[in-house]
Amino acid sequence: MRTRKKPDNVETLVNELYDLHERAWAAALVTAQTFLETLADDVLEDLDRDRLNARTARIKDRQRTTDKIRRQVAEGKIKRPTTPDDIAESLHDLIGIKVLCKTPRDLAAFTVKLNEACTSPACSVRLAVPPNDYVTHPKDSGYRAYHAILLVKVATHEGDLGVKVEVQVKTLLQDAWGELTHEDMYKPGKALKPNKFHQDVARQMAELLDNVDTMADLLAAELDRQTAQLDAGPDGTPANGSDEPTVYARITRTGPRYALAVGADGRQGLIPARSVRRIVGSSARINVNDYLEVGDTVDVRVEETDTALYYHPVAIG
């Protein structure tokens, strides 16, 4: 006679936990994202804001949480939970945010700022546990990222609730590695188990992408140096004077220090901040994107040097 298997109460406990706290988790997610975006603003100051973003965020699906708890119990990693709080204590990644960085230099600056902020007495967001730096010390698989668990306070009708939010800080290429190596397919409890071939290739890819990250950092540093030199120039007048004929150029990208525009001949040129300052009559530092928008057509004079093609606006607005 077949015996009926006892019902698994994990799913029930997970549902109770979500019913109790999911609204508070959503509030914690918004608070944590705002906190991280504010840190990114401080790190980048007047640089390209797209170099750091914390827009990728989620609350783990209930079924995924249930499956993970069951797997960890089966593997002996945790005791079988008996209360909803046991579920919450067992997992640090119920709420997650991914901070994507263009280069390792941006990642390093951001993680330093994150640790400084979370250890400041004035900051309400704290580190729940010491961070894991898988950038300096990659996993055997080749995985690279910086992991931090934030403790965010959320006001509820029963008082403040401390919510853990997992933050993963990665470069774009470190994030792409997971997709390129099908990392999700090889994680614990997934369909495939990594063999030596997969492990060797994944590590080699990680090393190659790390080298590309380093080269991208060098290019970004050189761009910063060149645009800083542009901004330090005395004015935006072309060397051959104001009698130079004007052409129309369409703005294709804007940022704090410069804009990019395409002329009628299809050539792309830089509009430096100093040229815009001259037009608006300001001697102070400005943000170019406060005066030019993508799609604008402006009348410009052309200056071509050995290193760049410049478009100097003769009027704005």
PDB file of C-alpha atoms in Angstrom:
ATOM      1  CA  MET A   1       0.000   0.000   0.000  1.00  0.00           C
ATOM      2  CA  ARG A   2       1.412   3.361  -1.027  1.00  0.00           C
ATOM      3  CA  THR A   3       1.738   5.923   1.712  1.00  0.00           C
ATOM      4  CA  ARG A   4       0.744   9.474   0.998  1.00  0.00           C
ATOM      5  CA  LYS A   5       3.590  11.954   1.177  1.00  0.00           C
ATOM      6  CA  LYS A   6       3.221  14.575   3.893  1.00  0.00           C
ATOM      7  CA  PRO A   7       2.405  18.003   2.499  1.00  0.00           C
ATOM      8  CA  ASP A   8       5.339  20.406   2.188  1.00  0.00           C
ATOM      9  CA  ASN A   9       4.641  23.548   4.236  1.00  0.00           C
ATOM     10  CA  VAL A  10       7.419  25.634   2.588  1.00  0.00           C
ATOM     11  CA  GLU A  11       5.088  27.091  -0.025  1.00  0.00           C
ATOM     12  CA  THR A  12       2.589  28.049   2.672  1.00  0.00           C
ATOM     13  CA  LEU A  13       5.269  29.786   4.735  1.00  0.00           C
ATOM     14  CA  VAL A  14       6.583  31.642   1.665  1.00  0.00           C
ATOM     15  CA  ASN A  15       3.103  32.886   0.818  1.00  0.00           C
ATOM     16  CA  GLU A  16       2.561  34.034   4.403  1.00  0.00           C
ATOM     17  CA  LEU A  17       5.879  35.894   4.338  1.00  0.00           C
ATOM     18  CA  TYR A  18       5.065  37.650   1.053  1.00  0.00           C
ATOM     19  CA  ASP A  19       1.549  38.528   2.187  1.00  0.00           C
ATOM     20  CA  LEU A  20       2.982  40.078   5.355  1.00  0.00           C
ATOM     21  CA  HIS A  21       5.898  42.023   3.908  1.00  0.00           C
ATOM     22  CA  GLU A  22       5.738  42.390   0.123  1.00  0.00           C
ATOM     23  CA  ARG A  23       4.421  45.950   0.318  1.00  0.00           C
ATOM     24  CA  ALA A  24       7.222  46.927   2.713  1.00  0.00           C
ATOM     25  CA  TRP A  25       9.722  45.229   0.401  1.00  0.00           C
ATOM     26  CA  ALA A  26       8.495  47.327  -2.518  1.00  0.00           C
ATOM     27  CA  ALA A  27       9.030  50.476  -0.430  1.00  0.00           C
ATOM     28  CA  ALA A  28      12.527  49.283   0.550  1.00  0.00           C
ATOM     29  CA  LEU A  29      13.336  48.661  -3.103  1.00  0.00           C
ATOM     30  CA  VAL A  30      12.440  52.234  -4.040  1.00  0.00           C
ATOM     31  CA  THR A  31      14.414  53.606  -1.075  1.00  0.00           C
ATOM     32  CA  ALA A  32      17.476  51.516  -1.947  1.00  0.00           C
ATOM     33  CA  GLN A  33      17.355  52.474  -5.634  1.00  0.00           C
ATOM     34  CA  THR A  34      17.105  56.171  -4.759  1.00  0.00           C
ATOM     35  CA  PHE A  35      20.012  55.769  -2.337  1.00  0.00           C
ATOM     36  CA  LEU A  36      22.183  54.057  -4.960  1.00  0.00           C
ATOM     37  CA  GLU A  37      21.322  56.562  -7.685  1.00  0.00           C
ATOM     38  CA  THR A  38      22.236  59.395  -5.316  1.00  0.00           C
ATOM     39  CA  LEU A  39      25.614  57.754  -4.696  1.00  0.00           C
ATOM     40  CA  ALA A  40      26.093  57.435  -8.453  1.00  0.00           C
ATOM     41  CA  ASP A  41      25.397  61.172  -8.850  1.00  0.00           C
ATOM     42  CA  ASP A  42      28.067  61.923  -6.241  1.00  0.00           C
ATOM     43  CA  VAL A  43      30.608  59.635  -7.914  1.00  0.00           C
ATOM     44  CA  LEU A  44      30.092  60.971 -11.428  1.00  0.00           C
ATOM     45  CA  GLU A  45      29.540  64.622 -10.523  1.00  0.00           C
ATOM     46  CA  ASP A  46      29.329  66.293 -13.953  1.00  0.00           C
ATOM     47  CA  LEU A  47      30.397  63.252 -15.978  1.00  0.00           C
ATOM     48  CA  ASP A  48      28.242  61.055 -18.210  1.00  0.00           C
ATOM     49  CA  ARG A  49      25.399  59.826 -15.944  1.00  0.00           C
ATOM     50  CA  ASP A  50      24.877  56.692 -18.047  1.00  0.00           C
ATOM     51  CA  ARG A  51      28.170  55.325 -16.753  1.00  0.00           C
ATOM     52  CA  LEU A  52      26.360  54.095 -13.619  1.00  0.00           C
ATOM     53  CA  ASN A  53      22.750  53.012 -13.224  1.00  0.00           C
ATOM     54  CA  ALA A  54      20.686  51.069 -10.701  1.00  0.00           C
ATOM     55  CA  ARG A  55      17.565  50.662 -12.804  1.00  0.00           C
ATOM     56  CA  THR A  56      17.579  46.841 -12.849  1.00  0.00           C
ATOM     57  CA  ALA A  57      15.739  45.649  -9.726  1.00  0.00           C
ATOM     58  CA  ARG A  58      13.292  42.971  -8.647  1.00  0.00           C
ATOM     59  CA  ILE A  59      11.516  41.184  -5.800  1.00  0.00           C
ATOM     60  CA  LYS A  60      12.130  37.460  -6.178  1.00  0.00           C
ATOM     61  CA  ASP A  61       9.189  35.500  -7.530  1.00  0.00           C
ATOM     62  CA  ARG A  62       7.350  33.455  -4.878  1.00  0.00           C
ATOM     63  CA  GLN A  63       7.845  30.176  -6.720  1.00  0.00           C
ATOM     64  CA  ARG A  64      11.580  30.794  -7.129  1.00  0.00           C
ATOM     65  CA  THR A  65      11.832  31.495  -3.403  1.00  0.00           C
ATOM     66  CA  THR A  66       9.948  28.286  -2.613  1.00  0.00           C
ATOM     67  CA  ASP A  67      12.179  26.244  -4.931  1.00  0.00           C
ATOM     68  CA  LYS A  68      15.354  27.740  -3.455  1.00  0.00           C
ATOM     69  CA  ILE A  69      14.311  27.030   0.137  1.00  0.00           C
ATOM     70  CA  ARG A  70      13.389  23.446  -0.738  1.00  0.00           C
ATOM     71  CA  ARG A  71      16.723  22.941  -2.477  1.00  0.00           C
ATOM     72  CA  GLN A  72      18.738  24.354   0.417  1.00  0.00           C
ATOM     73  CA  VAL A  73      16.861  22.120   2.866  1.00  0.00           C
ATOM     74  CA  ALA A  74      17.496  19.072   0.657  1.00  0.00           C
ATOM     75  CA  GLU A  75      21.198  19.936   0.430  1.00  0.00           C
ATOM     76  CA  GLY A  76      21.443  20.363   4.202  1.00  0.00           C
ATOM     77  CA  LYS A  77      22.406  24.017   3.973  1.00  0.00           C
ATOM     78  CA  ILE A  78      19.531  25.192   6.195  1.00  0.00           C
ATOM     79  CA  LYS A  79      17.073  23.626   8.602  1.00  0.00           C
ATOM     80  CA  ARG A  80      13.505  23.123   7.482  1.00  0.00           C
ATOM     81  CA  PRO A  81      11.697  26.435   8.181  1.00  0.00           C
ATOM     82  CA  THR A  82       8.788  26.465  10.597  1.00  0.00           C
ATOM     83  CA  THR A  83       7.844  30.181  10.440  1.00  0.00           C
ATOM     84  CA  PRO A  84       7.771  32.886   7.738  1.00  0.00           C
ATOM     85  CA  ASP A  85      10.639  34.641   9.547  1.00  0.00           C
ATOM     86  CA  ASP A  86      12.765  31.504   9.060  1.00  0.00           C
ATOM     87  CA  ILE A  87      12.369  32.003   5.302  1.00  0.00           C
ATOM     88  CA  ALA A  88      13.419  35.656   5.492  1.00  0.00           C
ATOM     89  CA  GLU A  89      16.451  34.831   7.645  1.00  0.00           C
ATOM     90  CA  SER A  90      17.606  32.123   5.244  1.00  0.00           C
ATOM     91  CA  LEU A  91      17.694  34.302   2.117  1.00  0.00           C
ATOM     92  CA  HIS A  92      19.563  37.558   1.478  1.00  0.00           C
ATOM     93  CA  ASP A  93      18.370  37.995  -2.098  1.00  0.00           C
ATOM     94  CA  LEU A  94      14.598  38.280  -1.803  1.00  0.00           C
ATOM     95  CA  ILE A  95      15.010  41.881  -2.969  1.00  0.00           C
ATOM     96  CA  GLY A  96      17.779  42.592  -5.456  1.00  0.00           C
ATOM     97  CA  ILE A  97      19.270  45.523  -7.367  1.00  0.00           C
ATOM     98  CA  LYS A  98      21.923  45.405 -10.069  1.00  0.00           C
ATOM     99  CA  VAL A  99      24.202  48.425 -10.472  1.00  0.00           C
ATOM    100  CA  LEU A 100      25.746  48.387 -13.941  1.00  0.00           C
ATOM    101  CA  CYS A 101      28.980  50.300 -14.565  1.00  0.00           C
ATOM    102  CA  LYS A 102      30.650  51.084 -17.873  1.00  0.00           C
ATOM    103  CA  THR A 103      34.190  50.471 -16.646  1.00  0.00           C
ATOM    104  CA  PRO A 104      36.086  48.960 -13.682  1.00  0.00           C
ATOM    105  CA  ARG A 105      37.129  52.498 -12.714  1.00  0.00           C
ATOM    106  CA  ASP A 106      33.483  53.483 -12.266  1.00  0.00           C
ATOM    107  CA  LEU A 107      32.817  50.264 -10.328  1.00  0.00           C
ATOM    108  CA  ALA A 108      35.731  50.884  -7.954  1.00  0.00           C
ATOM    109  CA  ALA A 109      34.704  54.502  -7.310  1.00  0.00           C
ATOM    110  CA  PHE A 110      31.089  53.472  -6.701  1.00  0.00           C
ATOM    111  CA  THR A 111      31.898  50.664  -4.247  1.00  0.00           C
ATOM    112  CA  VAL A 112      34.195  52.959  -2.259  1.00  0.00           C
ATOM    113  CA  LYS A 113      31.395  55.539  -2.060  1.00  0.00           C
ATOM    114  CA  LEU A 114      28.893  52.816  -1.088  1.00  0.00           C
ATOM    115  CA  ASN A 115      31.012  51.611   1.818  1.00  0.00           C
ATOM    116  CA  GLU A 116      31.737  55.153   2.989  1.00  0.00           C
ATOM    117  CA  ALA A 117      28.033  56.018   2.984  1.00  0.00           C
ATOM    118  CA  CYS A 118      26.877  52.848   4.752  1.00  0.00           C
ATOM    119  CA  THR A 119      29.419  53.269   7.557  1.00  0.00           C
ATOM    120  CA  SER A 120      28.621  56.944   8.106  1.00  0.00           C
ATOM    121  CA  PRO A 121      26.646  57.687  11.302  1.00  0.00           C
ATOM    122  CA  ALA A 122      24.481  60.079   9.288  1.00  0.00           C
ATOM    123  CA  CYS A 123      23.291  57.364   6.873  1.00  0.00           C
ATOM    124  CA  SER A 124      20.172  55.302   7.657  1.00  0.00           C
ATOM    125  CA  VAL A 125      21.123  52.583   5.163  1.00  0.00           C
ATOM    126  CA  ARG A 126      23.593  50.108   6.645  1.00  0.00           C
ATOM    127  CA  LEU A 127      25.516  47.033   5.542  1.00  0.00           C
ATOM    128  CA  ALA A 128      23.825  43.918   6.937  1.00  0.00           C
ATOM    129  CA  VAL A 129      26.985  41.811   6.482  1.00  0.00           C
ATOM    130  CA  PRO A 130      30.498  42.517   5.158  1.00  0.00           C
ATOM    131  CA  PRO A 131      30.485  42.785   1.334  1.00  0.00           C
ATOM    132  CA  ASN A 132      31.874  40.062  -0.935  1.00  0.00           C
ATOM    133  CA  ASP A 133      34.377  41.436  -3.439  1.00  0.00           C
ATOM    134  CA  TYR A 134      34.362  38.967  -6.326  1.00  0.00           C
ATOM    135  CA  VAL A 135      36.068  41.559  -8.536  1.00  0.00           C
ATOM    136  CA  THR A 136      39.336  41.538  -6.584  1.00  0.00           C
ATOM    137  CA  HIS A 137      38.875  37.857  -5.753  1.00  0.00           C
ATOM    138  CA  PRO A 138      36.875  36.217  -8.583  1.00  0.00           C
ATOM    139  CA  LYS A 139      35.055  32.948  -8.032  1.00  0.00           C
ATOM    140  CA  ASP A 140      36.616  29.781  -9.433  1.00  0.00           C
ATOM    141  CA  SER A 141      34.068  29.916 -12.250  1.00  0.00           C
ATOM    142  CA  GLY A 142      35.421  33.302 -13.360  1.00  0.00           C
ATOM    143  CA  TYR A 143      32.426  35.228 -11.959  1.00  0.00           C
ATOM    144  CA  ARG A 144      33.241  38.834 -11.114  1.00  0.00           C
ATOM    145  CA  ALA A 145      31.009  41.284  -9.247  1.00  0.00           C
ATOM    146  CA  TYR A 146      30.795  43.196  -5.983  1.00  0.00           C
ATOM    147  CA  HIS A 147      28.018  41.978  -3.658  1.00  0.00           C
ATOM    148  CA  ALA A 148      26.646  43.958  -0.733  1.00  0.00           C
ATOM    149  CA  ILE A 149      23.599  43.334   1.460  1.00  0.00           C
ATOM    150  CA  LEU A 150      21.982  46.599   2.514  1.00  0.00           C
ATOM    151  CA  LEU A 151      19.726  46.911   5.539  1.00  0.00           C
ATOM    152  CA  VAL A 152      16.977  49.406   4.727  1.00  0.00           C
ATOM    153  CA  LYS A 153      14.480  50.612   7.332  1.00  0.00           C
ATOM    154  CA  VAL A 154      10.846  50.837   6.261  1.00  0.00           C
ATOM    155  CA  ALA A 155       8.135  52.420   8.415  1.00  0.00           C
ATOM    156  CA  THR A 156       5.128  50.144   8.986  1.00  0.00           C
ATOM    157  CA  HIS A 157       2.073  50.330  11.262  1.00  0.00           C
ATOM    158  CA  GLU A 158       3.940  48.021  13.661  1.00  0.00           C
ATOM    159  CA  GLY A 159       7.121  50.133  13.661  1.00  0.00           C
ATOM    160  CA  ASP A 160      10.275  50.127  11.574  1.00  0.00           C
ATOM    161  CA  LEU A 161      11.004  46.967   9.600  1.00  0.00           C
ATOM    162  CA  GLY A 162      14.593  46.173   8.604  1.00  0.00           C
ATOM    163  CA  VAL A 163      14.639  44.874   5.021  1.00  0.00           C
ATOM    164  CA  LYS A 164      17.668  43.245   3.421  1.00  0.00           C
ATOM    165  CA  VAL A 165      18.395  44.287  -0.161  1.00  0.00           C
ATOM    166  CA  GLU A 166      21.070  42.509  -2.170  1.00  0.00           C
ATOM    167  CA  VAL A 167      23.119  44.808  -4.405  1.00  0.00           C
ATOM    168  CA  GLN A 168      25.291  43.431  -7.188  1.00  0.00           C
ATOM    169  CA  VAL A 169      27.725  45.930  -8.721  1.00  0.00           C
ATOM    170  CA  LYS A 170      29.086  44.835 -12.105  1.00  0.00           C
ATOM    171  CA  THR A 171      30.576  46.219 -15.256  1.00  0.00           C
ATOM    172  CA  LEU A 172      28.553  45.704 -18.418  1.00  0.00           C
ATOM    173  CA  LEU A 173      30.999  43.022 -19.537  1.00  0.00           C
ATOM    174  CA  GLN A 174      30.933  41.254 -16.172  1.00  0.00           C
ATOM    175  CA  ASP A 175      27.155  41.158 -16.479  1.00  0.00           C
ATOM    176  CA  ALA A 176      27.372  39.908 -20.075  1.00  0.00           C
ATOM    177  CA  TRP A 177      29.645  37.036 -18.956  1.00  0.00           C
ATOM    178  CA  GLY A 178      26.712  35.416 -17.160  1.00  0.00           C
ATOM    179  CA  GLU A 179      24.638  35.453 -20.347  1.00  0.00           C
ATOM    180  CA  LEU A 180      27.469  34.345 -22.624  1.00  0.00           C
ATOM    181  CA  THR A 181      28.406  31.396 -20.396  1.00  0.00           C
ATOM    182  CA  HIS A 182      24.758  30.395 -19.734  1.00  0.00           C
ATOM    183  CA  GLU A 183      25.581  30.772 -16.043  1.00  0.00           C
ATOM    184  CA  ASP A 184      21.946  30.401 -14.970  1.00  0.00           C
ATOM    185  CA  MET A 185      21.851  26.923 -16.498  1.00  0.00           C
ATOM    186  CA  TYR A 186      24.751  25.765 -14.334  1.00  0.00           C
ATOM    187  CA  LYS A 187      23.770  27.206 -10.954  1.00  0.00           C
ATOM    188  CA  PRO A 188      22.962  24.852  -8.031  1.00  0.00           C
ATOM    189  CA  GLY A 189      19.652  23.138  -8.579  1.00  0.00           C
ATOM    190  CA  LYS A 190      19.551  23.979 -12.296  1.00  0.00           C
ATOM    191  CA  ALA A 191      19.286  21.588 -15.219  1.00  0.00           C
ATOM    192  CA  LEU A 192      22.978  21.274 -16.108  1.00  0.00           C
ATOM    193  CA  LYS A 193      26.031  20.477 -14.022  1.00  0.00           C
ATOM    194  CA  PRO A 194      29.267  22.208 -15.031  1.00  0.00           C
ATOM    195  CA  ASN A 195      31.885  19.891 -16.530  1.00  0.00           C
ATOM    196  CA  LYS A 196      35.565  20.617 -17.031  1.00  0.00           C
ATOM    197  CA  PHE A 197      34.989  21.954 -20.549  1.00  0.00           C
ATOM    198  CA  HIS A 198      32.398  24.478 -19.373  1.00  0.00           C
ATOM    199  CA  GLN A 199      34.536  25.535 -16.399  1.00  0.00           C
ATOM    200  CA  ASP A 200      37.688  26.031 -18.493  1.00  0.00           C
ATOM    201  CA  VAL A 201      35.936  27.986 -21.243  1.00  0.00           C
ATOM    202  CA  ALA A 202      33.987  30.131 -18.753  1.00  0.00           C
ATOM    203  CA  ARG A 203      37.191  31.066 -16.903  1.00  0.00           C
ATOM    204  CA  GLN A 204      38.973  31.926 -20.154  1.00  0.00           C
ATOM    205  CA  MET A 205      36.053  34.108 -21.239  1.00  0.00           C
ATOM    206  CA  ALA A 206      36.102  35.875 -17.873  1.00  0.00           C
ATOM    207  CA  GLU A 207      39.805  36.642 -18.268  1.00  0.00           C
ATOM    208  CA  LEU A 208      39.356  37.906 -21.839  1.00  0.00           C
ATOM    209  CA  LEU A 209      36.449  40.138 -20.855  1.00  0.00           C
ATOM    210  CA  ASP A 210      38.451  41.418 -17.889  1.00  0.00           C
ATOM    211  CA  ASN A 211      41.189  42.495 -20.315  1.00  0.00           C
ATOM    212  CA  VAL A 212      38.591  44.220 -22.497  1.00  0.00           C
ATOM    213  CA  ASP A 213      37.243  45.975 -19.385  1.00  0.00           C
ATOM    214  CA  THR A 214      40.757  47.271 -18.681  1.00  0.00           C
ATOM    215  CA  MET A 215      41.104  48.575 -22.239  1.00  0.00           C
ATOM    216  CA  ALA A 216      37.688  50.234 -22.035  1.00  0.00           C
ATOM    217  CA  ASP A 217      38.855  51.939 -18.854  1.00  0.00           C
ATOM    218  CA  LEU A 218      41.893  53.318 -20.676  1.00  0.00           C
ATOM    219  CA  LEU A 219      39.696  54.697 -23.451  1.00  0.00           C
ATOM    220  CA  ALA A 220      37.275  56.270 -20.955  1.00  0.00           C
ATOM    221  CA  ALA A 221      40.160  57.890 -19.077  1.00  0.00           C
ATOM    222  CA  GLU A 222      41.524  59.327 -22.320  1.00  0.00           C
ATOM    223  CA  LEU A 223      38.093  60.688 -23.271  1.00  0.00           C
ATOM    224  CA  ASP A 224      37.806  62.329 -19.851  1.00  0.00           C
ATOM    225  CA  ARG A 225      41.244  63.875 -20.293  1.00  0.00           C
ATOM    226  CA  GLN A 226      40.441  65.260 -23.733  1.00  0.00           C
ATOM    227  CA  THR A 227      37.038  66.655 -22.781  1.00  0.00           C
ATOM    228  CA  ALA A 228      38.535  68.220 -19.652  1.00  0.00           C
ATOM    229  CA  GLN A 229      41.075  69.987 -21.869  1.00  0.00           C
ATOM    230  CA  LEU A 230      38.258  71.221 -24.092  1.00  0.00           C
ATOM    231  CA  ASP A 231      36.402  72.631 -21.120  1.00  0.00           C
ATOM    232  CA  ALA A 232      39.533  74.417 -19.924  1.00  0.00           C
ATOM    233  CA  GLY A 233      39.977  76.312 -23.209  1.00  0.00           C
ATOM    234  CA  PRO A 234      39.658  80.122 -23.210  1.00  0.00           C
ATOM    235  CA  ASP A 235      36.605  80.335 -25.515  1.00  0.00           C
ATOM    236  CA  GLY A 236      34.774  78.577 -28.297  1.00  0.00           C
ATOM    237  CA  THR A 237      35.886  80.663 -31.262  1.00  0.00           C
ATOM    238  CA  PRO A 238      37.505  78.734 -34.114  1.00  0.00           C
ATOM    239  CA  ALA A 239      41.123  79.568 -34.792  1.00  0.00           C
ATOM    240  CA  ASN A 240      40.332  81.094 -38.197  1.00  0.00           C
ATOM    241  CA  GLY A 241      37.846  83.583 -36.744  1.00  0.00           C
ATOM    242  CA  SER A 242      34.188  84.475 -36.912  1.00  0.00           C
ATOM    243  CA  ASP A 243      34.124  84.964 -40.710  1.00  0.00           C
ATOM    244  CA  GLU A 244      34.150  81.195 -41.212  1.00  0.00           C
ATOM    245  CA  PRO A 245      30.932  80.072 -43.010  1.00  0.00           C
ATOM    246  CA  THR A 246      28.307  78.369 -40.885  1.00  0.00           C
ATOM    247  CA  VAL A 247      26.661  74.986 -41.417  1.00  0.00           C
ATOM    248  CA  TYR A 248      23.776  73.217 -39.757  1.00  0.00           C
ATOM    249  CA  ALA A 249      24.405  70.297 -37.417  1.00  0.00           C
ATOM    250  CA  ARG A 250      21.921  68.002 -35.655  1.00  0.00           C
ATOM    251  CA  ILE A 251      22.506  67.070 -32.008  1.00  0.00           C
ATOM    252  CA  THR A 252      22.778  63.273 -31.543  1.00  0.00           C
ATOM    253  CA  ARG A 253      23.987  63.075 -27.954  1.00  0.00           C
ATOM    254  CA  THR A 254      24.368  65.427 -25.014  1.00  0.00           C
ATOM    255  CA  GLY A 255      26.159  65.335 -21.696  1.00  0.00           C
ATOM    256  CA  PRO A 256      27.488  67.719 -19.065  1.00  0.00           C
ATOM    257  CA  ARG A 257      30.831  68.418 -20.767  1.00  0.00           C
ATOM    258  CA  TYR A 258      30.062  68.180 -24.459  1.00  0.00           C
ATOM    259  CA  ALA A 259      27.518  67.319 -27.133  1.00  0.00           C
ATOM    260  CA  LEU A 260      27.876  65.332 -30.330  1.00  0.00           C
ATOM    261  CA  ALA A 261      26.350  66.563 -33.573  1.00  0.00           C
ATOM    262  CA  VAL A 262      26.201  65.399 -37.198  1.00  0.00           C
ATOM    263  CA  GLY A 263      26.696  67.909 -39.984  1.00  0.00           C
ATOM    264  CA  ALA A 264      25.035  67.988 -43.412  1.00  0.00           C
ATOM    265  CA  ASP A 265      27.993  66.041 -44.828  1.00  0.00           C
ATOM    266  CA  GLY A 266      27.442  63.220 -42.313  1.00  0.00           C
ATOM    267  CA  ARG A 267      30.532  63.963 -40.247  1.00  0.00           C
ATOM    268  CA  GLN A 268      30.239  63.850 -36.464  1.00  0.00           C
ATOM    269  CA  GLY A 269      31.742  66.657 -34.416  1.00  0.00           C
ATOM    270  CA  LEU A 270      32.134  67.703 -30.792  1.00  0.00           C
ATOM    271  CA  ILE A 271      30.437  70.751 -29.301  1.00  0.00           C
ATOM    272  CA  PRO A 272      32.571  71.557 -26.232  1.00  0.00           C
ATOM    273  CA  ALA A 273      31.191  73.199 -23.113  1.00  0.00           C
ATOM    274  CA  ARG A 274      33.371  76.255 -23.598  1.00  0.00           C
ATOM    275  CA  SER A 275      31.642  76.991 -26.926  1.00  0.00           C
ATOM    276  CA  VAL A 276      28.233  76.843 -25.254  1.00  0.00           C
ATOM    277  CA  ARG A 277      29.470  79.011 -22.353  1.00  0.00           C
ATOM    278  CA  ARG A 278      30.534  81.675 -24.826  1.00  0.00           C
ATOM    279  CA  ILE A 279      27.115  81.719 -26.490  1.00  0.00           C
ATOM    280  CA  VAL A 280      25.137  81.885 -23.229  1.00  0.00           C
ATOM    281  CA  GLY A 281      27.527  84.447 -21.761  1.00  0.00           C
ATOM    282  CA  SER A 282      28.622  82.429 -18.728  1.00  0.00           C
ATOM    283  CA  SER A 283      32.088  82.206 -17.221  1.00  0.00           C
ATOM    284  CA  ALA A 284      31.055  79.517 -14.715  1.00  0.00           C
ATOM    285  CA  ARG A 285      30.913  75.776 -15.310  1.00  0.00           C
ATOM    286  CA  ILE A 286      27.724  74.691 -17.089  1.00  0.00           C
ATOM    287  CA  ASN A 287      26.051  71.473 -18.142  1.00  0.00           C
ATOM    288  CA  VAL A 288      25.816  71.352 -21.927  1.00  0.00           C
ATOM    289  CA  ASN A 289      22.664  69.212 -21.759  1.00  0.00           C
ATOM    290  CA  ASP A 290      20.878  72.111 -20.025  1.00  0.00           C
ATOM    291  CA  TYR A 291      21.129  74.062 -23.301  1.00  0.00           C
ATOM    292  CA  LEU A 292      21.152  71.446 -26.072  1.00  0.00           C
ATOM    293  CA  GLU A 293      18.830  68.478 -26.575  1.00  0.00           C
ATOM    294  CA  VAL A 294      19.037  65.460 -28.843  1.00  0.00           C
ATOM    295  CA  GLY A 295      17.320  66.325 -32.120  1.00  0.00           C
ATOM    296  CA  ASP A 296      18.075  70.067 -31.955  1.00  0.00           C
ATOM    297  CA  THR A 297      19.472  71.619 -35.138  1.00  0.00           C
ATOM    298  CA  VAL A 298      22.014  74.357 -34.539  1.00  0.00           C
ATOM    299  CA  ASP A 299      23.976  76.751 -36.711  1.00  0.00           C
ATOM    300  CA  VAL A 300      27.690  76.052 -36.167  1.00  0.00           C
ATOM    301  CA  ARG A 301      31.138  76.990 -37.370  1.00  0.00           C
ATOM    302  CA  VAL A 302      33.521  74.131 -38.083  1.00  0.00           C
ATOM    303  CA  GLU A 303      37.024  73.741 -36.660  1.00  0.00           C
ATOM    304  CA  GLU A 304      39.089  70.708 -37.617  1.00  0.00           C
ATOM    305  CA  THR A 305      42.354  69.863 -35.845  1.00  0.00           C
ATOM    306  CA  ASP A 306      44.713  66.901 -35.920  1.00  0.00           C
ATOM    307  CA  THR A 307      42.837  65.290 -33.026  1.00  0.00           C
ATOM    308  CA  ALA A 308      39.159  66.198 -33.478  1.00  0.00           C
ATOM    309  CA  LEU A 309      36.385  67.879 -35.437  1.00  0.00           C
ATOM    310  CA  TYR A 310      34.636  70.671 -33.507  1.00  0.00           C
ATOM    311  CA  TYR A 311      31.301  72.355 -34.070  1.00  0.00           C
ATOM    312  CA  HIS A 312      31.040  75.766 -32.411  1.00  0.00           C
ATOM    313  CA  PRO A 313      27.430  77.053 -32.178  1.00  0.00           C
ATOM    314  CA  VAL A 314      26.785  80.620 -33.283  1.00  0.00           C
ATOM    315  CA  ALA A 315      23.386  80.663 -31.558  1.00  0.00           C
ATOM    316  CA  ILE A 316      21.346  78.437 -29.251  1.00  0.00           C
ATOM    317  CA  GLY A 317      17.583  78.327 -28.890  1.00  0.00           C
TER     318      GLY A 317
END
